[in-house]
mmCIF file with all atom_site columns, C-alpha atoms in Angstrom:
data_model
loop_
_atom_site.group_PDB
_atom_site.id
_atom_site.type_symbol
_atom_site.label_atom_id
_atom_site.label_alt_id
_atom_site.label_comp_id
_atom_site.label_asym_id
_atom_site.label_entity_id
_atom_site.label_seq_id
_atom_site.pdbx_PDB_ins_code
_atom_site.Cartn_x
_atom_site.Cartn_y
_atom_site.Cartn_z
_atom_site.occupancy
_atom_site.B_iso_or_equiv
_atom_site.pdbx_formal_charge
_atom_site.auth_seq_id
_atom_site.auth_comp_id
_atom_site.auth_asym_id
_atom_site.auth_atom_id
_atom_site.pdbx_PDB_model_num
ATOM 1   C CA . ALA A 1 1   ? 0.013   0.017  -0.046  1.00 78.00 ? 1   ALA A CA 1
ATOM 2   C CA . GLN A 1 2   ? 1.150   3.605  -0.683  1.00 87.00 ? 2   GLN A CA 1
ATOM 3   C CA . LYS A 1 3   ? 0.597   6.563  1.602   1.00 93.00 ? 3   LYS A CA 1
ATOM 4   C CA . ILE A 1 4   ? 1.268   10.189 0.989   1.00 96.00 ? 4   ILE A CA 1
ATOM 5   C CA . THR A 1 5   ? 1.380   12.670 3.939   1.00 96.00 ? 5   THR A CA 1
ATOM 6   C CA . GLN A 1 6   ? 1.053   16.391 3.732   1.00 96.00 ? 6   GLN A CA 1
ATOM 7   C CA . THR A 1 7   ? 0.674   17.739 7.226   1.00 94.00 ? 7   THR A CA 1
ATOM 8   C CA . GLN A 1 8   ? 1.462   21.400 6.838   1.00 91.00 ? 8   GLN A CA 1
ATOM 9   C CA . PRO A 1 9   ? -1.443  23.755 7.710   1.00 83.00 ? 9   PRO A CA 1
ATOM 10  C CA . GLY A 1 10  ? -2.250  26.578 5.133   1.00 91.00 ? 10  GLY A CA 1
ATOM 11  C CA . MET A 1 11  ? 0.905   28.132 3.905   1.00 94.00 ? 11  MET A CA 1
ATOM 12  C CA . PHE A 1 12  ? 1.514   31.778 3.339   1.00 96.00 ? 12  PHE A CA 1
ATOM 13  C CA . VAL A 1 13  ? 4.371   33.360 1.314   1.00 97.00 ? 13  VAL A CA 1
ATOM 14  C CA . GLN A 1 14  ? 5.224   36.874 0.242   1.00 97.00 ? 14  GLN A CA 1
ATOM 15  C CA . GLU A 1 15  ? 5.267   37.401 -3.508  1.00 97.00 ? 15  GLU A CA 1
ATOM 16  C CA . LYS A 1 16  ? 8.624   36.790 -5.094  1.00 97.00 ? 16  LYS A CA 1
ATOM 17  C CA . GLU A 1 17  ? 9.859   34.798 -2.180  1.00 97.00 ? 17  GLU A CA 1
ATOM 18  C CA . ALA A 1 18  ? 10.514  31.026 -2.362  1.00 98.00 ? 18  ALA A CA 1
ATOM 19  C CA . VAL A 1 19  ? 8.256   28.532 -0.494  1.00 97.00 ? 19  VAL A CA 1
ATOM 20  C CA . THR A 1 20  ? 8.605   24.710 0.273   1.00 97.00 ? 20  THR A CA 1
ATOM 21  C CA . LEU A 1 21  ? 5.659   22.457 0.468   1.00 98.00 ? 21  LEU A CA 1
ATOM 22  C CA . ASP A 1 22  ? 6.366   19.272 2.309   1.00 97.00 ? 22  ASP A CA 1
ATOM 23  C CA . CYS A 1 23  ? 5.507   15.760 1.368   1.00 98.00 ? 23  CYS A CA 1
ATOM 24  C CA . THR A 1 24  ? 6.493   12.416 2.755   1.00 98.00 ? 24  THR A CA 1
ATOM 25  C CA . TYR A 1 25  ? 5.529   9.052  1.453   1.00 97.00 ? 25  TYR A CA 1
ATOM 26  C CA . ASP A 1 26  ? 5.562   5.323  2.114   1.00 95.00 ? 26  ASP A CA 1
ATOM 27  C CA . THR A 1 27  ? 5.693   2.530  -0.180  1.00 92.00 ? 27  THR A CA 1
ATOM 28  C CA . SER A 1 28  ? 6.922   -1.102 -0.508  1.00 88.00 ? 28  SER A CA 1
ATOM 29  C CA . ASP A 1 29  ? 7.409   -0.674 -4.282  1.00 87.00 ? 29  ASP A CA 1
ATOM 30  C CA . PRO A 1 30  ? 10.991  -0.790 -5.311  1.00 87.00 ? 30  PRO A CA 1
ATOM 31  C CA . SER A 1 31  ? 10.270  1.614  -8.255  1.00 88.00 ? 31  SER A CA 1
ATOM 32  C CA . TYR A 1 32  ? 7.782   4.540  -7.942  1.00 91.00 ? 32  TYR A CA 1
ATOM 33  C CA . GLY A 1 33  ? 7.017   8.037  -9.208  1.00 91.00 ? 33  GLY A CA 1
ATOM 34  C CA . LEU A 1 34  ? 6.268   11.075 -7.337  1.00 94.00 ? 34  LEU A CA 1
ATOM 35  C CA . PHE A 1 35  ? 4.057   13.967 -8.619  1.00 94.00 ? 35  PHE A CA 1
ATOM 36  C CA . TRP A 1 36  ? 2.859   17.365 -7.672  1.00 96.00 ? 36  TRP A CA 1
ATOM 37  C CA . TYR A 1 37  ? -0.367  18.787 -8.914  1.00 95.00 ? 37  TYR A CA 1
ATOM 38  C CA . LYS A 1 38  ? -1.735  22.273 -8.449  1.00 96.00 ? 38  LYS A CA 1
ATOM 39  C CA . GLN A 1 39  ? -5.486  22.854 -8.046  1.00 95.00 ? 39  GLN A CA 1
ATOM 40  C CA . PRO A 1 40  ? -6.549  26.568 -8.339  1.00 94.00 ? 40  PRO A CA 1
ATOM 41  C CA . SER A 1 41  ? -9.954  27.677 -7.063  1.00 92.00 ? 41  SER A CA 1
ATOM 42  C CA . SER A 1 42  ? -11.394 26.878 -10.595 1.00 90.00 ? 42  SER A CA 1
ATOM 43  C CA . GLY A 1 43  ? -10.863 23.217 -9.688  1.00 90.00 ? 43  GLY A CA 1
ATOM 44  C CA . GLU A 1 44  ? -8.819  21.771 -12.461 1.00 90.00 ? 44  GLU A CA 1
ATOM 45  C CA . MET A 1 45  ? -5.755  19.545 -11.597 1.00 92.00 ? 45  MET A CA 1
ATOM 46  C CA . ILE A 1 46  ? -2.663  20.873 -13.240 1.00 92.00 ? 46  ILE A CA 1
ATOM 47  C CA . PHE A 1 47  ? 0.529   18.729 -13.371 1.00 91.00 ? 47  PHE A CA 1
ATOM 48  C CA . LEU A 1 48  ? 3.602   20.436 -12.186 1.00 94.00 ? 48  LEU A CA 1
ATOM 49  C CA . ILE A 1 49  ? 6.509   18.112 -11.773 1.00 94.00 ? 49  ILE A CA 1
ATOM 50  C CA . TYR A 1 50  ? 7.553   14.458 -11.787 1.00 92.00 ? 50  TYR A CA 1
ATOM 51  C CA . GLN A 1 51  ? 10.320  12.617 -9.932  1.00 93.00 ? 51  GLN A CA 1
ATOM 52  C CA . GLY A 1 52  ? 11.249  9.108  -10.466 1.00 90.00 ? 52  GLY A CA 1
ATOM 53  C CA . SER A 1 53  ? 12.539  6.985  -7.630  1.00 91.00 ? 53  SER A CA 1
ATOM 54  C CA . TYR A 1 54  ? 15.727  6.054  -9.476  1.00 90.00 ? 54  TYR A CA 1
ATOM 55  C CA . ASP A 1 55  ? 16.361  9.488  -10.949 1.00 89.00 ? 55  ASP A CA 1
ATOM 56  C CA . GLN A 1 56  ? 19.830  10.607 -9.890  1.00 86.00 ? 56  GLN A CA 1
ATOM 57  C CA . GLN A 1 57  ? 19.042  14.432 -9.987  1.00 93.00 ? 57  GLN A CA 1
ATOM 58  C CA . ASN A 1 58  ? 16.077  16.408 -8.476  1.00 95.00 ? 58  ASN A CA 1
ATOM 59  C CA . ALA A 1 59  ? 13.550  17.243 -10.992 1.00 94.00 ? 59  ALA A CA 1
ATOM 60  C CA . THR A 1 60  ? 13.045  20.886 -12.027 1.00 95.00 ? 60  THR A CA 1
ATOM 61  C CA . GLU A 1 61  ? 10.484  22.558 -14.169 1.00 94.00 ? 61  GLU A CA 1
ATOM 62  C CA . GLY A 1 62  ? 10.782  26.310 -14.495 1.00 96.00 ? 62  GLY A CA 1
ATOM 63  C CA . ARG A 1 63  ? 10.108  27.844 -11.116 1.00 97.00 ? 63  ARG A CA 1
ATOM 64  C CA . TYR A 1 64  ? 9.295   24.405 -9.606  1.00 98.00 ? 64  TYR A CA 1
ATOM 65  C CA . SER A 1 65  ? 11.830  21.963 -8.193  1.00 97.00 ? 65  SER A CA 1
ATOM 66  C CA . LEU A 1 66  ? 11.429  18.839 -6.181  1.00 97.00 ? 66  LEU A CA 1
ATOM 67  C CA . ASN A 1 67  ? 13.587  18.236 -3.237  1.00 96.00 ? 67  ASN A CA 1
ATOM 68  C CA . PHE A 1 68  ? 13.780  14.458 -3.305  1.00 96.00 ? 68  PHE A CA 1
ATOM 69  C CA . GLN A 1 69  ? 15.341  12.788 -0.332  1.00 96.00 ? 69  GLN A CA 1
ATOM 70  C CA . LYS A 1 70  ? 14.860  9.017  -0.813  1.00 94.00 ? 70  LYS A CA 1
ATOM 71  C CA . ALA A 1 71  ? 16.325  7.862  2.399   1.00 94.00 ? 71  ALA A CA 1
ATOM 72  C CA . ARG A 1 72  ? 13.916  10.199 4.284   1.00 95.00 ? 72  ARG A CA 1
ATOM 73  C CA . LYS A 1 73  ? 11.096  9.324  1.901   1.00 95.00 ? 73  LYS A CA 1
ATOM 74  C CA . SER A 1 74  ? 10.355  12.930 1.223   1.00 97.00 ? 74  SER A CA 1
ATOM 75  C CA . ALA A 1 75  ? 9.527   14.798 -2.006  1.00 97.00 ? 75  ALA A CA 1
ATOM 76  C CA . ASN A 1 76  ? 9.159   18.358 -1.133  1.00 98.00 ? 76  ASN A CA 1
ATOM 77  C CA . LEU A 1 77  ? 8.076   20.952 -3.733  1.00 98.00 ? 77  LEU A CA 1
ATOM 78  C CA . VAL A 1 78  ? 9.995   24.208 -3.925  1.00 98.00 ? 78  VAL A CA 1
ATOM 79  C CA . ILE A 1 79  ? 8.335   27.097 -5.649  1.00 98.00 ? 79  ILE A CA 1
ATOM 80  C CA . SER A 1 80  ? 10.822  29.966 -6.380  1.00 96.00 ? 80  SER A CA 1
ATOM 81  C CA . ALA A 1 81  ? 9.874   33.667 -6.958  1.00 96.00 ? 81  ALA A CA 1
ATOM 82  C CA . SER A 1 82  ? 6.196   33.090 -5.922  1.00 97.00 ? 82  SER A CA 1
ATOM 83  C CA . GLN A 1 83  ? 3.575   34.821 -7.976  1.00 97.00 ? 83  GLN A CA 1
ATOM 84  C CA . LEU A 1 84  ? 0.002   35.700 -6.933  1.00 97.00 ? 84  LEU A CA 1
ATOM 85  C CA . GLY A 1 85  ? -1.217  33.193 -9.409  1.00 97.00 ? 85  GLY A CA 1
ATOM 86  C CA . ASP A 1 86  ? 0.512   30.483 -7.361  1.00 98.00 ? 86  ASP A CA 1
ATOM 87  C CA . SER A 1 87  ? -2.206  30.691 -4.844  1.00 98.00 ? 87  SER A CA 1
ATOM 88  C CA . ALA A 1 88  ? -3.840  27.378 -4.932  1.00 97.00 ? 88  ALA A CA 1
ATOM 89  C CA . MET A 1 89  ? -4.149  23.868 -3.298  1.00 96.00 ? 89  MET A CA 1
ATOM 90  C CA . TYR A 1 90  ? -1.068  21.592 -4.081  1.00 97.00 ? 90  TYR A CA 1
ATOM 91  C CA . PHE A 1 91  ? -1.293  17.891 -4.036  1.00 96.00 ? 91  PHE A CA 1
ATOM 92  C CA . CYS A 1 92  ? 1.520   15.479 -3.711  1.00 97.00 ? 92  CYS A CA 1
ATOM 93  C CA . ALA A 1 93  ? 0.925   12.037 -5.244  1.00 95.00 ? 93  ALA A CA 1
ATOM 94  C CA . MET A 1 94  ? 2.714   8.880  -6.028  1.00 93.00 ? 94  MET A CA 1
ATOM 95  C CA . ARG A 1 95  ? 2.431   5.860  -8.268  1.00 89.00 ? 95  ARG A CA 1
ATOM 96  C CA . GLY A 1 96  ? 3.833   2.482  -7.310  1.00 81.00 ? 96  GLY A CA 1
ATOM 97  C CA . GLY A 1 97  ? 3.941   0.711  -10.658 1.00 71.00 ? 97  GLY A CA 1
ATOM 98  C CA . ALA A 1 98  ? 3.597   1.456  -14.286 1.00 65.00 ? 98  ALA A CA 1
ATOM 99  C CA . ASN A 1 99  ? 0.045   2.575  -15.208 1.00 65.00 ? 99  ASN A CA 1
ATOM 100 C CA . SER A 1 100 ? -1.112  2.005  -11.607 1.00 79.00 ? 100 SER A CA 1
ATOM 101 C CA . LYS A 1 101 ? -3.304  4.542  -9.910  1.00 87.00 ? 101 LYS A CA 1
ATOM 102 C CA . LEU A 1 102 ? -1.997  7.850  -8.312  1.00 89.00 ? 102 LEU A CA 1
ATOM 103 C CA . THR A 1 103 ? -2.476  8.000  -4.501  1.00 92.00 ? 103 THR A CA 1
ATOM 104 C CA . PHE A 1 104 ? -2.899  11.472 -3.377  1.00 95.00 ? 104 PHE A CA 1
ATOM 105 C CA . GLY A 1 105 ? -2.065  13.365 -0.139  1.00 95.00 ? 105 GLY A CA 1
ATOM 106 C CA . LYS A 1 106 ? -4.650  15.553 1.366   1.00 94.00 ? 106 LYS A CA 1
ATOM 107 C CA . GLY A 1 107 ? -3.108  18.685 -0.043  1.00 95.00 ? 107 GLY A CA 1
ATOM 108 C CA . ILE A 1 108 ? -1.708  21.993 1.129   1.00 95.00 ? 108 ILE A CA 1
ATOM 109 C CA . THR A 1 109 ? -3.343  25.470 0.590   1.00 96.00 ? 109 THR A CA 1
ATOM 110 C CA . LEU A 1 110 ? -0.748  28.095 -0.488  1.00 97.00 ? 110 LEU A CA 1
ATOM 111 C CA . SER A 1 111 ? -1.608  31.743 -0.312  1.00 97.00 ? 111 SER A CA 1
ATOM 112 C CA . VAL A 1 112 ? 0.691   34.350 -1.977  1.00 97.00 ? 112 VAL A CA 1
ATOM 113 C CA . ARG A 1 113 ? 0.489   37.708 -0.369  1.00 96.00 ? 113 ARG A CA 1
ATOM 114 C CA . PRO A 1 114 ? 1.306   40.830 -2.502  1.00 94.00 ? 114 PRO A CA 1
ATOM 115 C CA . GLU B 2 1   ? -2.165  20.255 -26.898 1.00 71.00 ? 1   GLU B CA 1
ATOM 116 C CA . PRO B 2 2   ? -4.300  17.111 -26.442 1.00 73.00 ? 2   PRO B CA 1
ATOM 117 C CA . GLU B 2 3   ? -6.694  17.185 -23.457 1.00 89.00 ? 3   GLU B CA 1
ATOM 118 C CA . VAL B 2 4   ? -9.088  15.133 -21.530 1.00 93.00 ? 4   VAL B CA 1
ATOM 119 C CA . THR B 2 5   ? -12.632 16.513 -21.850 1.00 95.00 ? 5   THR B CA 1
ATOM 120 C CA . GLN B 2 6   ? -15.478 15.902 -19.418 1.00 96.00 ? 6   GLN B CA 1
ATOM 121 C CA . THR B 2 7   ? -19.220 16.554 -19.633 1.00 96.00 ? 7   THR B CA 1
ATOM 122 C CA . PRO B 2 8   ? -21.275 17.865 -18.125 1.00 96.00 ? 8   PRO B CA 1
ATOM 123 C CA . SER B 2 9   ? -19.244 20.447 -16.119 1.00 95.00 ? 9   SER B CA 1
ATOM 124 C CA . HIS B 2 10  ? -21.945 20.656 -13.433 1.00 96.00 ? 10  HIS B CA 1
ATOM 125 C CA . GLN B 2 11  ? -24.908 18.480 -12.782 1.00 97.00 ? 11  GLN B CA 1
ATOM 126 C CA . VAL B 2 12  ? -27.654 18.797 -10.195 1.00 97.00 ? 12  VAL B CA 1
ATOM 127 C CA . THR B 2 13  ? -29.833 15.740 -9.515  1.00 97.00 ? 13  THR B CA 1
ATOM 128 C CA . GLN B 2 14  ? -32.299 14.458 -7.075  1.00 97.00 ? 14  GLN B CA 1
ATOM 129 C CA . MET B 2 15  ? -31.307 11.775 -4.563  1.00 97.00 ? 15  MET B CA 1
ATOM 130 C CA . GLY B 2 16  ? -32.017 8.352  -6.049  1.00 97.00 ? 16  GLY B CA 1
ATOM 131 C CA . GLN B 2 17  ? -31.649 9.439  -9.630  1.00 97.00 ? 17  GLN B CA 1
ATOM 132 C CA . GLU B 2 18  ? -29.235 7.898  -12.125 1.00 97.00 ? 18  GLU B CA 1
ATOM 133 C CA . VAL B 2 19  ? -26.270 9.984  -13.285 1.00 98.00 ? 19  VAL B CA 1
ATOM 134 C CA . ILE B 2 20  ? -23.870 9.341  -16.136 1.00 97.00 ? 20  ILE B CA 1
ATOM 135 C CA . LEU B 2 21  ? -20.736 11.305 -16.315 1.00 97.00 ? 21  LEU B CA 1
ATOM 136 C CA . ARG B 2 22  ? -18.841 11.297 -19.518 1.00 96.00 ? 22  ARG B CA 1
ATOM 137 C CA . CYS B 2 23  ? -15.145 11.582 -20.583 1.00 96.00 ? 23  CYS B CA 1
ATOM 138 C CA . VAL B 2 24  ? -13.266 11.630 -23.671 1.00 95.00 ? 24  VAL B CA 1
ATOM 139 C CA . PRO B 2 25  ? -9.631  10.594 -22.860 1.00 92.00 ? 25  PRO B CA 1
ATOM 140 C CA . ILE B 2 26  ? -6.653  11.587 -25.095 1.00 89.00 ? 26  ILE B CA 1
ATOM 141 C CA . SER B 2 27  ? -6.944  9.566  -28.163 1.00 85.00 ? 27  SER B CA 1
ATOM 142 C CA . ASN B 2 28  ? -3.848  7.391  -27.941 1.00 84.00 ? 28  ASN B CA 1
ATOM 143 C CA . HIS B 2 29  ? -3.996  6.812  -24.226 1.00 87.00 ? 29  HIS B CA 1
ATOM 144 C CA . LEU B 2 30  ? -4.703  3.259  -23.034 1.00 85.00 ? 30  LEU B CA 1
ATOM 145 C CA . TYR B 2 31  ? -5.294  3.574  -19.248 1.00 89.00 ? 31  TYR B CA 1
ATOM 146 C CA . PHE B 2 32  ? -8.364  5.497  -17.858 1.00 92.00 ? 32  PHE B CA 1
ATOM 147 C CA . TYR B 2 33  ? -9.206  6.524  -14.382 1.00 95.00 ? 33  TYR B CA 1
ATOM 148 C CA . TRP B 2 34  ? -11.973 8.153  -12.369 1.00 97.00 ? 34  TRP B CA 1
ATOM 149 C CA . TYR B 2 35  ? -11.205 10.074 -9.286  1.00 97.00 ? 35  TYR B CA 1
ATOM 150 C CA . ARG B 2 36  ? -13.557 11.856 -6.753  1.00 97.00 ? 36  ARG B CA 1
ATOM 151 C CA . GLN B 2 37  ? -13.049 14.836 -4.707  1.00 96.00 ? 37  GLN B CA 1
ATOM 152 C CA . ILE B 2 38  ? -15.515 15.920 -2.028  1.00 94.00 ? 38  ILE B CA 1
ATOM 153 C CA . LEU B 2 39  ? -15.386 19.680 -1.556  1.00 88.00 ? 39  LEU B CA 1
ATOM 154 C CA . GLY B 2 40  ? -12.183 20.656 0.180   1.00 82.00 ? 40  GLY B CA 1
ATOM 155 C CA . GLN B 2 41  ? -11.013 17.206 0.746   1.00 87.00 ? 41  GLN B CA 1
ATOM 156 C CA . LYS B 2 42  ? -8.428  14.960 -0.853  1.00 89.00 ? 42  LYS B CA 1
ATOM 157 C CA . VAL B 2 43  ? -8.603  13.437 -4.309  1.00 94.00 ? 43  VAL B CA 1
ATOM 158 C CA . GLU B 2 44  ? -9.742  9.820  -3.923  1.00 95.00 ? 44  GLU B CA 1
ATOM 159 C CA . PHE B 2 45  ? -9.318  6.971  -6.501  1.00 95.00 ? 45  PHE B CA 1
ATOM 160 C CA . LEU B 2 46  ? -12.436 5.275  -7.659  1.00 97.00 ? 46  LEU B CA 1
ATOM 161 C CA . VAL B 2 47  ? -11.469 2.961  -10.514 1.00 96.00 ? 47  VAL B CA 1
ATOM 162 C CA . SER B 2 48  ? -8.984  2.310  -13.323 1.00 93.00 ? 48  SER B CA 1
ATOM 163 C CA . PHE B 2 49  ? -9.853  0.781  -16.657 1.00 92.00 ? 49  PHE B CA 1
ATOM 164 C CA . TYR B 2 50  ? -7.684  -0.917 -19.355 1.00 88.00 ? 50  TYR B CA 1
ATOM 165 C CA . ASN B 2 51  ? -8.283  -3.053 -22.314 1.00 85.00 ? 51  ASN B CA 1
ATOM 166 C CA . ASN B 2 52  ? -12.043 -2.716 -21.855 1.00 86.00 ? 52  ASN B CA 1
ATOM 167 C CA . GLU B 2 53  ? -12.228 -3.980 -18.217 1.00 91.00 ? 53  GLU B CA 1
ATOM 168 C CA . ILE B 2 54  ? -11.743 -2.690 -14.708 1.00 93.00 ? 54  ILE B CA 1
ATOM 169 C CA . SER B 2 55  ? -8.104  -3.183 -13.567 1.00 91.00 ? 55  SER B CA 1
ATOM 170 C CA . GLU B 2 56  ? -8.530  -1.823 -10.066 1.00 92.00 ? 56  GLU B CA 1
ATOM 171 C CA . LYS B 2 57  ? -11.176 -0.238 -8.020  1.00 94.00 ? 57  LYS B CA 1
ATOM 172 C CA . SER B 2 58  ? -11.338 1.188  -4.601  1.00 94.00 ? 58  SER B CA 1
ATOM 173 C CA . GLU B 2 59  ? -13.795 0.357  -1.651  1.00 94.00 ? 59  GLU B CA 1
ATOM 174 C CA . ILE B 2 60  ? -15.690 3.527  -2.643  1.00 94.00 ? 60  ILE B CA 1
ATOM 175 C CA . PHE B 2 61  ? -16.541 1.947  -5.948  1.00 96.00 ? 61  PHE B CA 1
ATOM 176 C CA . ASP B 2 62  ? -19.439 -0.183 -4.885  1.00 93.00 ? 62  ASP B CA 1
ATOM 177 C CA . ASP B 2 63  ? -22.255 -1.700 -6.778  1.00 94.00 ? 63  ASP B CA 1
ATOM 178 C CA . GLN B 2 64  ? -23.800 1.690  -7.342  1.00 95.00 ? 64  GLN B CA 1
ATOM 179 C CA . PHE B 2 65  ? -20.991 2.672  -9.597  1.00 97.00 ? 65  PHE B CA 1
ATOM 180 C CA . SER B 2 66  ? -20.133 1.302  -12.996 1.00 96.00 ? 66  SER B CA 1
ATOM 181 C CA . VAL B 2 67  ? -17.792 2.305  -15.937 1.00 95.00 ? 67  VAL B CA 1
ATOM 182 C CA . GLU B 2 68  ? -18.038 1.641  -19.545 1.00 92.00 ? 68  GLU B CA 1
ATOM 183 C CA . ARG B 2 69  ? -16.204 2.401  -22.737 1.00 89.00 ? 69  ARG B CA 1
ATOM 184 C CA . PRO B 2 70  ? -19.208 2.264  -25.119 1.00 83.00 ? 70  PRO B CA 1
ATOM 185 C CA . ASP B 2 71  ? -17.156 3.278  -28.158 1.00 84.00 ? 71  ASP B CA 1
ATOM 186 C CA . GLY B 2 72  ? -13.612 4.095  -29.072 1.00 75.00 ? 72  GLY B CA 1
ATOM 187 C CA . SER B 2 73  ? -13.585 7.403  -27.485 1.00 83.00 ? 73  SER B CA 1
ATOM 188 C CA . ASN B 2 74  ? -15.979 7.831  -24.589 1.00 91.00 ? 74  ASN B CA 1
ATOM 189 C CA . PHE B 2 75  ? -15.377 6.605  -21.110 1.00 94.00 ? 75  PHE B CA 1
ATOM 190 C CA . THR B 2 76  ? -18.386 6.938  -18.730 1.00 96.00 ? 76  THR B CA 1
ATOM 191 C CA . LEU B 2 77  ? -19.065 6.684  -15.043 1.00 97.00 ? 77  LEU B CA 1
ATOM 192 C CA . LYS B 2 78  ? -22.602 5.780  -13.967 1.00 97.00 ? 78  LYS B CA 1
ATOM 193 C CA . ILE B 2 79  ? -24.012 6.178  -10.582 1.00 97.00 ? 79  ILE B CA 1
ATOM 194 C CA . ARG B 2 80  ? -27.229 4.117  -10.456 1.00 95.00 ? 80  ARG B CA 1
ATOM 195 C CA . SER B 2 81  ? -28.978 5.678  -7.396  1.00 95.00 ? 81  SER B CA 1
ATOM 196 C CA . THR B 2 82  ? -27.337 8.820  -6.203  1.00 96.00 ? 82  THR B CA 1
ATOM 197 C CA . LYS B 2 83  ? -26.963 9.615  -2.550  1.00 96.00 ? 83  LYS B CA 1
ATOM 198 C CA . LEU B 2 84  ? -26.310 12.945 -0.808  1.00 96.00 ? 84  LEU B CA 1
ATOM 199 C CA . GLU B 2 85  ? -22.741 11.846 -0.133  1.00 95.00 ? 85  GLU B CA 1
ATOM 200 C CA . ASP B 2 86  ? -22.089 11.405 -3.834  1.00 96.00 ? 86  ASP B CA 1
ATOM 201 C CA . SER B 2 87  ? -21.923 15.161 -4.209  1.00 97.00 ? 87  SER B CA 1
ATOM 202 C CA . ALA B 2 88  ? -18.412 15.827 -5.340  1.00 97.00 ? 88  ALA B CA 1
ATOM 203 C CA . MET B 2 89  ? -16.244 16.737 -8.217  1.00 96.00 ? 89  MET B CA 1
ATOM 204 C CA . TYR B 2 90  ? -15.526 13.726 -10.418 1.00 97.00 ? 90  TYR B CA 1
ATOM 205 C CA . PHE B 2 91  ? -12.327 13.743 -12.351 1.00 97.00 ? 91  PHE B CA 1
ATOM 206 C CA . CYS B 2 92  ? -11.560 11.625 -15.375 1.00 96.00 ? 92  CYS B CA 1
ATOM 207 C CA . ALA B 2 93  ? -7.818  10.998 -16.100 1.00 94.00 ? 93  ALA B CA 1
ATOM 208 C CA . SER B 2 94  ? -5.860  9.101  -18.741 1.00 91.00 ? 94  SER B CA 1
ATOM 209 C CA . ILE B 2 95  ? -2.239  8.092  -19.333 1.00 85.00 ? 95  ILE B CA 1
ATOM 210 C CA . GLY B 2 96  ? -0.423  6.763  -22.359 1.00 72.00 ? 96  GLY B CA 1
ATOM 211 C CA . GLY B 2 97  ? 1.639   4.307  -20.476 1.00 64.00 ? 97  GLY B CA 1
ATOM 212 C CA . GLY B 2 98  ? 4.706   3.809  -18.332 1.00 60.00 ? 98  GLY B CA 1
ATOM 213 C CA . ILE B 2 99  ? 5.556   4.841  -14.770 1.00 56.00 ? 99  ILE B CA 1
ATOM 214 C CA . THR B 2 100 ? 6.950   8.223  -15.863 1.00 63.00 ? 100 THR B CA 1
ATOM 215 C CA . GLY B 2 101 ? 3.863   9.320  -17.600 1.00 69.00 ? 101 GLY B CA 1
ATOM 216 C CA . GLU B 2 102 ? 1.763   12.010 -15.844 1.00 77.00 ? 102 GLU B CA 1
ATOM 217 C CA . LEU B 2 103 ? -1.931  11.453 -15.460 1.00 83.00 ? 103 LEU B CA 1
ATOM 218 C CA . PHE B 2 104 ? -3.780  13.974 -17.681 1.00 89.00 ? 104 PHE B CA 1
ATOM 219 C CA . PHE B 2 105 ? -6.839  15.148 -15.925 1.00 92.00 ? 105 PHE B CA 1
ATOM 220 C CA . GLY B 2 106 ? -10.060 16.580 -17.297 1.00 94.00 ? 106 GLY B CA 1
ATOM 221 C CA . GLU B 2 107 ? -11.539 19.694 -15.785 1.00 94.00 ? 107 GLU B CA 1
ATOM 222 C CA . GLY B 2 108 ? -13.962 17.634 -13.760 1.00 95.00 ? 108 GLY B CA 1
ATOM 223 C CA . SER B 2 109 ? -17.638 17.220 -13.443 1.00 97.00 ? 109 SER B CA 1
ATOM 224 C CA . ARG B 2 110 ? -19.233 18.708 -10.432 1.00 96.00 ? 110 ARG B CA 1
ATOM 225 C CA . LEU B 2 111 ? -22.152 16.655 -9.220  1.00 97.00 ? 111 LEU B CA 1
ATOM 226 C CA . THR B 2 112 ? -24.629 17.968 -6.652  1.00 97.00 ? 112 THR B CA 1
ATOM 227 C CA . VAL B 2 113 ? -27.164 15.652 -5.200  1.00 97.00 ? 113 VAL B CA 1
ATOM 228 C CA . LEU B 2 114 ? -30.115 17.185 -3.573  1.00 96.00 ? 114 LEU B CA 1
#
């Protein structure tokens, strides 16, 4: 079974500053993938970034980077230079095997202050 | 860019009525999923579908739920007799294949059961 834990309460960040959203996971699968999705108030799920369990380097996608610490089973999302449009709910998720379902954490609300 | 489309975007129904939510996955994708998100809560897996049959389902996906791929493009979720607690956003998602592939989500169908 897979488990994703997101325990931070609502997060606040000043515009243009960086913010880290925490995610820890648990799985018995030897190979797995970790994902972050953004859900703005309009409701859609927007893919942000992916990290494979065997990837040697941390994933980066523009202002998003994933701080992957395999031994600690953590996959924190770092957003640099926050923008007002980054205000949203952020979900960490994982997949244990090819084409298997994604398991989601409960999400973190991020609010960017001007 | 290819996208997953869902209809209707919002449906209001009376308790006990049947509801069909429709999805058109990305055309060359092979794996299809339905997820549910009760307002403000986590995204929950309902069912996955591959090769014209259910490959996995959650405990939420009881006898009131069914999925079908009636033709080469549509993927439907049917709720036979809706309950108040079925009120949620329902997301369809698809993936081409492989552990590194992201799940492409539709914009969701909001179901309100009165």
